[in-house]
Amino acid sequence: MPSMEHLKELKAFLSIPKDIVITTHRNPDGDAVGSSLALFHYLSQMGHTVRVMAPSEYPDFLSWMPGATEILVFDVHTEQGTEWLQRADMIFVLDYNDLERVDRMGEVIAPLKCPKVMIDHHLFPDPFADYVLSDTTASSTCELIYDFMVMMGHLDRIDPKIADSLFTGILTDTGSFKYSTSSKLYRIVADLVDRGVDDVRLQDLIFNSMDEKHLRLLGHCLYNRMEILEEYHTGIITLTKEDYEKYSISRGDTEGIVNFMLKLKNVKVAAFIHEQPTITKLSLRSKGDFSVQEIAKMHFKGGGHRNASGGSSYAGLKATVKKFKSLLPNYKTQLDNA
Ligand code: 5GP
Ligand code: MN
């Protein structure tokens, strides 16, 4: 169980109704949205005025989540978002640990004097927050929101909406309990089930809600765009701007495609490299001890976790793929032994 400094002070602060803004990262995933909404429901229940925002839109498959429609997209409603942030008594930073990751929203938050609370599980947190609950061994930020509620002495406040939100983040960040699990996590999940989570229904809502075009896109990626570099135990899928147009997809639609390459016995590293309007994005995944975090951080201005990281490049798609491939020989021994 992680700990949090100055918890007493934070408890006292939250014992009186406040204006609170919860923020999360760009392209929010199940854990970002799940942790934000769980905290939103919890703090609202306590009598606070709570708002949630992210720099960009959440993916469609999360739109069923209670409270999802309340999430403000900062890049679209910048003025409203800025006003909320400037008026806030406290700002929560969830599922990211560096204001640079949230661009303009971060630029608004950085100079604000109000206390900030970071709850996150990514490596190397930037020490800007006043209260920090950071545990890189946690499966998800949702696991840490559960821990936070334990610390607050408020487990009994977990209602079905909070439980569903927490379960969603845990499920998506662990790939349905395939990575980053622990006995502690299973105990938390057991408790959430006791508190009303219908796990089968949620698995169905989250994983069996694809549009036909998404499944066809997956087929296209695996059949036409996948390259396996046996020697380096690495798989690469690339997607061009034209692919995005042809399949009329937006960025969130490609979520999860990278993971399919890890199903191959010999593959230890998977890279999904795709063209965005102005940059080339990389999604990196690995199995076991091999860390993709270093590659993302050192070569693609990114970061993340040992087994799931991301980054970007201003070079085009071809040049970025070439650069990625050129790095692999440096890791050959590590890859052979991982
Ligand atoms: P994804 O591949 O799903 O976009 O991201 C995987 C993980 O890497 C996430 O935990 C995310 O926070 C992190 N990540 C993705 N892109 C970036 C980036 O550009 N910078 C940093 N620091 N982390 C990233
Ligand atoms: Mn997360």
Coordinates of C-alpha atoms and ligand atoms in Angstrom, one line a residue:
M1 CA 0.0 0.0 0.0
P2 CA 1.6 3.3 -1.1
S3 CA 1.6 6.3 1.2
M4 CA 1.0 10.0 0.8
E5 CA 2.7 12.9 2.6
H6 CA 0.6 15.6 4.3
L7 CA -2.5 13.4 4.0
K8 CA -3.9 14.9 7.2
E9 CA -3.7 18.4 5.7
L10 CA -5.3 17.2 2.5
K11 CA -8.1 15.5 4.5
A12 CA -8.8 18.8 6.4
F13 CA -8.8 20.7 3.1
L14 CA -11.4 18.3 1.6
S15 CA -13.6 18.4 4.6
I16 CA -15.1 21.7 3.5
P17 CA -16.9 22.0 0.1
K18 CA -14.5 23.2 -2.6
D19 CA -14.3 24.0 -6.3
I20 CA -12.3 21.1 -7.8
V21 CA -11.0 20.4 -11.3
I22 CA -9.8 16.9 -12.2
T23 CA -7.5 16.8 -15.2
T24 CA -6.1 13.9 -17.2
H25 CA -3.9 13.3 -20.2
R26 CA -4.3 13.7 -24.0
N27 CA -6.1 10.9 -25.9
P28 CA -7.5 9.7 -22.5
D29 CA -7.7 5.9 -22.3
G30 CA -9.8 3.7 -20.0
D31 CA -7.6 4.4 -17.0
A32 CA -7.5 8.2 -17.5
V33 CA -11.3 8.4 -17.9
G34 CA -12.0 5.7 -15.3
S35 CA -9.9 7.3 -12.6
S36 CA -11.2 10.8 -13.4
L37 CA -14.8 9.8 -13.3
A38 CA -14.4 7.6 -10.2
L39 CA -12.8 10.6 -8.4
F40 CA -15.5 12.9 -9.9
H41 CA -18.3 10.8 -8.4
Y42 CA -16.5 10.4 -5.1
L43 CA -15.7 14.1 -4.6
S44 CA -19.2 15.1 -5.8
Q45 CA -20.7 12.8 -3.2
M46 CA -18.6 14.6 -0.6
G47 CA -20.3 17.9 -1.5
H48 CA -17.6 19.4 -3.7
T49 CA -18.2 21.2 -7.1
V50 CA -16.2 19.0 -9.5
R51 CA -15.3 19.4 -13.1
V52 CA -13.3 17.0 -15.3
M53 CA -11.2 17.9 -18.3
A54 CA -8.7 16.4 -20.8
P55 CA -6.8 18.1 -23.7
S56 CA -8.6 15.9 -26.3
E57 CA -11.6 13.7 -26.8
Y58 CA -12.0 10.2 -25.2
P59 CA -12.6 7.3 -27.4
D60 CA -16.2 6.2 -28.3
F61 CA -16.0 2.8 -26.5
L62 CA -16.0 4.7 -23.2
S63 CA -19.0 6.9 -23.9
W64 CA -21.3 4.6 -21.9
M65 CA -19.4 5.5 -18.7
P66 CA -21.6 7.5 -16.2
G67 CA -20.4 11.1 -16.2
A68 CA -18.4 10.8 -19.5
T69 CA -20.5 13.5 -21.2
E70 CA -19.4 15.9 -18.5
I71 CA -15.8 15.8 -19.6
L72 CA -14.6 19.0 -21.1
V73 CA -12.2 18.8 -24.1
F74 CA -9.7 21.6 -23.3
D75 CA -8.4 22.0 -26.8
V76 CA -11.9 22.7 -28.1
H77 CA -13.3 24.6 -25.1
T78 CA -10.2 26.4 -24.1
E79 CA -11.8 29.5 -22.7
Q80 CA -14.2 27.6 -20.5
G81 CA -11.5 25.2 -19.3
T82 CA -9.1 28.0 -18.5
E83 CA -11.8 29.8 -16.5
W84 CA -12.6 26.6 -14.5
L85 CA -8.9 26.0 -13.8
Q86 CA -8.3 29.6 -12.7
R87 CA -11.3 29.5 -10.4
A88 CA -10.4 26.1 -8.8
D89 CA -9.5 25.7 -5.2
M90 CA -7.7 22.4 -6.0
I91 CA -6.5 20.7 -9.2
F92 CA -6.1 16.9 -9.5
V93 CA -3.6 15.5 -12.0
L94 CA -4.6 11.9 -12.9
D95 CA -2.7 9.3 -15.0
Y96 CA 0.0 11.7 -16.0
N97 CA 2.9 13.1 -14.1
D98 CA 4.3 16.0 -16.1
L99 CA 2.5 19.2 -17.1
E100 CA 4.4 19.1 -20.4
R101 CA 2.4 16.1 -21.4
V102 CA -0.8 18.1 -21.6
D103 CA 0.4 21.1 -23.7
R104 CA -1.7 24.2 -23.4
M105 CA -3.8 22.9 -20.5
G106 CA -0.5 22.4 -18.6
E107 CA 0.6 25.9 -19.4
V108 CA -2.5 27.2 -17.8
I109 CA -2.1 24.9 -14.7
A110 CA 1.6 25.5 -14.1
P111 CA 1.5 29.1 -12.7
L112 CA -1.7 28.6 -10.7
K113 CA -1.2 28.9 -6.9
C114 CA -3.9 26.5 -5.8
P115 CA -2.8 23.2 -4.3
K116 CA -2.3 20.4 -6.9
V117 CA -2.7 16.6 -6.2
M118 CA -1.0 14.1 -8.5
I119 CA -2.2 10.5 -8.5
D120 CA -0.3 8.5 -11.1
H121 CA 1.6 5.3 -11.9
H122 CA 4.1 6.4 -14.6
L123 CA 7.8 6.5 -14.2
F124 CA 9.7 9.6 -13.2
P125 CA 7.1 12.0 -11.9
D126 CA 7.9 15.7 -12.2
P127 CA 7.8 17.1 -8.6
F128 CA 5.4 20.0 -9.2
A129 CA 2.4 18.8 -7.2
D130 CA 1.8 19.6 -3.5
Y131 CA 0.3 16.2 -2.7
V132 CA 1.6 13.1 -4.5
L133 CA 0.4 9.6 -4.7
S134 CA 2.7 8.0 -7.2
D135 CA 3.4 4.3 -7.4
T136 CA 5.0 2.9 -10.5
T137 CA 4.3 -0.6 -9.4
A138 CA 0.5 0.0 -9.4
S139 CA -1.4 -1.5 -12.3
S140 CA -3.3 1.6 -13.0
T141 CA -4.3 5.0 -11.7
C142 CA -7.6 3.5 -10.8
E143 CA -5.9 1.1 -8.4
L144 CA -4.4 4.3 -6.8
I145 CA -7.8 6.0 -6.6
Y146 CA -9.0 3.0 -4.7
D147 CA -5.9 3.3 -2.4
F148 CA -6.7 7.0 -2.0
M149 CA -10.2 6.2 -0.9
V150 CA -8.7 3.7 1.6
M151 CA -6.4 6.4 3.0
M152 CA -9.3 8.9 3.2
G153 CA -11.2 6.2 5.2
H154 CA -14.0 6.3 2.6
L155 CA -14.2 2.8 1.2
D156 CA -17.8 2.7 2.1
R157 CA -18.5 5.5 -0.3
I158 CA -17.7 3.3 -3.3
D159 CA -21.1 3.1 -5.1
P160 CA -21.7 1.2 -8.3
K161 CA -20.7 4.2 -10.5
I162 CA -17.4 4.5 -8.8
A163 CA -16.8 0.8 -8.8
D164 CA -17.6 0.5 -12.5
S165 CA -15.2 3.4 -13.3
L166 CA -12.4 1.9 -11.3
F167 CA -12.9 -1.6 -12.8
T168 CA -12.8 -0.1 -16.3
G169 CA -9.4 1.5 -15.7
I170 CA -8.0 -1.6 -14.1
L171 CA -9.3 -3.8 -16.9
T172 CA -8.0 -1.6 -19.7
D173 CA -4.6 -0.8 -18.2
T174 CA -3.9 -4.5 -17.4
G175 CA -5.2 -5.8 -20.7
S176 CA -7.8 -7.8 -18.8
F177 CA -5.4 -8.9 -16.1
K178 CA -2.6 -9.9 -18.5
Y179 CA 0.0 -7.5 -17.2
S180 CA 0.9 -5.6 -14.0
T181 CA -1.3 -7.7 -11.7
S182 CA -0.6 -8.4 -8.1
S183 CA -2.4 -10.2 -5.2
K184 CA -3.3 -6.7 -3.9
L185 CA -4.9 -5.8 -7.3
Y186 CA -7.0 -9.0 -7.2
R187 CA -8.1 -8.2 -3.7
I188 CA -9.2 -4.8 -4.8
V189 CA -11.1 -6.2 -7.7
A190 CA -12.8 -8.8 -5.5
D191 CA -13.9 -5.9 -3.3
L192 CA -15.2 -4.0 -6.3
V193 CA -17.2 -7.1 -7.4
D194 CA -18.6 -7.3 -3.8
R195 CA -19.6 -3.7 -4.2
G196 CA -21.7 -4.3 -7.3
V197 CA -19.4 -4.5 -10.3
D198 CA -20.9 -6.7 -13.0
D199 CA -17.5 -7.8 -14.5
V200 CA -18.9 -9.7 -17.4
R201 CA -21.2 -6.9 -18.4
L202 CA -18.3 -4.4 -18.3
Q203 CA -16.0 -6.7 -20.3
D204 CA -18.7 -6.8 -22.9
L205 CA -19.2 -3.0 -22.9
I206 CA -15.5 -2.3 -23.2
F207 CA -14.2 -5.1 -25.5
N208 CA -17.2 -6.1 -27.7
S209 CA -18.2 -2.7 -28.9
M210 CA -16.2 -2.4 -32.1
D211 CA -17.5 -0.8 -35.3
E212 CA -17.1 -3.0 -38.4
K213 CA -14.5 -0.5 -39.8
H214 CA -12.3 -1.0 -36.7
L215 CA -12.2 -4.8 -37.1
R216 CA -11.5 -4.4 -40.8
L217 CA -8.7 -1.9 -40.0
L218 CA -7.2 -4.4 -37.6
G219 CA -7.3 -7.0 -40.4
H220 CA -5.6 -4.5 -42.7
C221 CA -2.9 -3.7 -40.2
L222 CA -2.1 -7.4 -39.5
Y223 CA -2.3 -8.5 -43.2
N224 CA -0.8 -5.6 -45.1
R225 CA 1.1 -3.4 -42.7
M226 CA 2.9 -5.8 -40.3
E227 CA 6.6 -6.5 -40.5
I228 CA 8.2 -9.1 -38.2
L229 CA 12.0 -8.7 -37.6
E230 CA 12.7 -12.2 -36.3
E231 CA 16.3 -11.4 -35.5
Y232 CA 15.3 -8.6 -33.1
H233 CA 12.1 -10.3 -31.7
T234 CA 10.3 -7.2 -32.9
G235 CA 7.1 -6.5 -34.7
I236 CA 6.2 -3.3 -36.4
I237 CA 2.9 -2.0 -37.8
T238 CA 2.8 1.2 -39.7
L239 CA -0.2 3.3 -40.7
T240 CA -0.2 6.2 -43.2
K241 CA -2.3 9.3 -43.4
E242 CA -4.0 7.7 -46.4
D243 CA -4.9 4.6 -44.3
Y244 CA -6.6 7.0 -41.8
E245 CA -8.6 8.5 -44.7
K246 CA -9.4 5.3 -46.4
Y247 CA -10.8 3.6 -43.3
S248 CA -12.2 6.9 -42.0
I249 CA -10.6 6.4 -38.7
S250 CA -9.4 8.8 -36.1
R251 CA -6.5 8.3 -33.7
G252 CA -8.4 6.6 -30.8
D253 CA -9.6 4.0 -33.2
T254 CA -6.2 2.4 -33.4
E255 CA -6.0 1.8 -29.6
G256 CA -4.9 -1.8 -28.9
I257 CA -3.7 -2.8 -32.3
V258 CA -0.1 -2.8 -31.2
N259 CA -0.8 -5.4 -28.6
F260 CA -1.7 -8.1 -31.1
M261 CA 1.9 -8.5 -32.2
L262 CA 2.8 -9.6 -28.6
K263 CA 0.6 -12.7 -29.3
L264 CA 3.5 -14.0 -31.5
K265 CA 5.7 -16.4 -29.5
N266 CA 9.0 -14.9 -30.8
V267 CA 8.0 -11.2 -30.5
K268 CA 9.2 -9.4 -27.4
V269 CA 8.8 -5.8 -28.7
A270 CA 5.9 -4.4 -30.6
A271 CA 5.9 -1.0 -32.3
F272 CA 2.9 0.8 -33.8
I273 CA 4.1 3.7 -35.8
H274 CA 1.6 6.0 -37.4
E275 CA 1.3 9.3 -39.2
Q276 CA -0.7 12.1 -37.5
P277 CA -1.4 15.4 -39.2
T278 CA 1.8 17.0 -38.0
I279 CA 3.9 14.3 -36.2
T280 CA 4.6 10.6 -36.4
K281 CA 3.5 8.8 -33.2
L282 CA 5.0 5.6 -31.8
S283 CA 3.3 3.2 -29.5
L284 CA 5.7 0.7 -28.0
R285 CA 4.9 -2.4 -26.0
S286 CA 7.1 -5.2 -24.7
K287 CA 6.9 -8.5 -22.9
G288 CA 8.7 -9.4 -19.6
D289 CA 11.9 -7.7 -18.5
F290 CA 12.6 -5.8 -21.7
S291 CA 11.9 -2.1 -21.2
V292 CA 10.6 0.1 -24.1
Q293 CA 10.6 3.1 -21.8
E294 CA 14.2 3.9 -22.5
I295 CA 13.8 3.8 -26.3
A296 CA 10.8 6.1 -26.0
K297 CA 12.5 8.5 -23.7
M298 CA 15.9 8.6 -25.3
H299 CA 15.0 8.6 -28.9
F300 CA 11.4 9.8 -29.3
K301 CA 10.9 12.5 -26.7
G302 CA 8.4 10.2 -24.9
G303 CA 8.1 7.9 -21.9
G304 CA 5.6 5.8 -20.1
H305 CA 6.1 2.4 -18.4
R306 CA 8.5 -0.5 -18.8
N307 CA 6.1 -2.5 -21.0
A308 CA 4.1 0.3 -22.5
S309 CA 5.5 3.6 -23.7
G310 CA 5.0 6.1 -26.4
G311 CA 6.7 8.9 -28.2
S312 CA 6.8 11.0 -31.3
S313 CA 9.0 12.3 -34.1
Y314 CA 8.8 15.2 -36.5
A315 CA 10.5 13.1 -39.2
G316 CA 8.0 11.4 -41.6
L317 CA 6.8 7.9 -41.2
K318 CA 9.5 6.3 -43.3
A319 CA 12.3 8.1 -41.6
T320 CA 10.8 7.3 -38.2
V321 CA 10.6 3.6 -39.0
K322 CA 14.1 3.6 -40.3
K323 CA 15.4 5.3 -37.1
F324 CA 13.5 2.8 -34.9
K325 CA 14.9 -0.1 -36.8
S326 CA 18.4 1.3 -36.6
L327 CA 18.2 1.3 -32.8
L328 CA 17.4 -2.4 -32.5
P329 CA 21.0 -3.8 -33.0
N330 CA 22.0 -1.9 -29.8
Y331 CA 19.5 -4.0 -27.9
K332 CA 20.2 -7.3 -29.6
T333 CA 21.8 -9.1 -26.6
Q334 CA 19.1 -7.8 -24.2
L335 CA 16.4 -8.9 -26.6
D336 CA 17.9 -12.3 -27.1
N337 CA 18.0 -12.8 -23.3
A338 CA 14.8 -11.2 -22.3
Ligands
5GP1 P1 0.1 4.7 -26.0 O1 1.0 3.8 -26.8 O2 -1.1 3.9 -25.6 O3 -0.2 6.0 -26.6 O4 0.9 5.0 -24.7 C1 1.5 4.1 -23.9 C2 2.0 4.7 -22.6 O5 3.1 5.6 -23.0 C3 1.0 5.5 -21.8 O6 1.2 5.1 -20.5 C4 1.4 6.9 -22.0 O7 1.2 7.6 -20.9 C5 2.9 6.9 -22.5 N1 3.1 7.8 -23.6 C6 2.5 7.8 -24.8 N2 3.0 8.8 -25.5 C7 3.8 9.5 -24.8 C8 4.6 10.7 -25.0 O8 4.6 11.3 -26.1 N3 5.4 11.1 -23.9 C9 5.4 10.5 -22.7 N4 6.2 10.9 -21.8 N5 4.7 9.4 -22.5 C10 3.9 8.9 -23.5
MN2 MN -2.8 4.4 -16.6

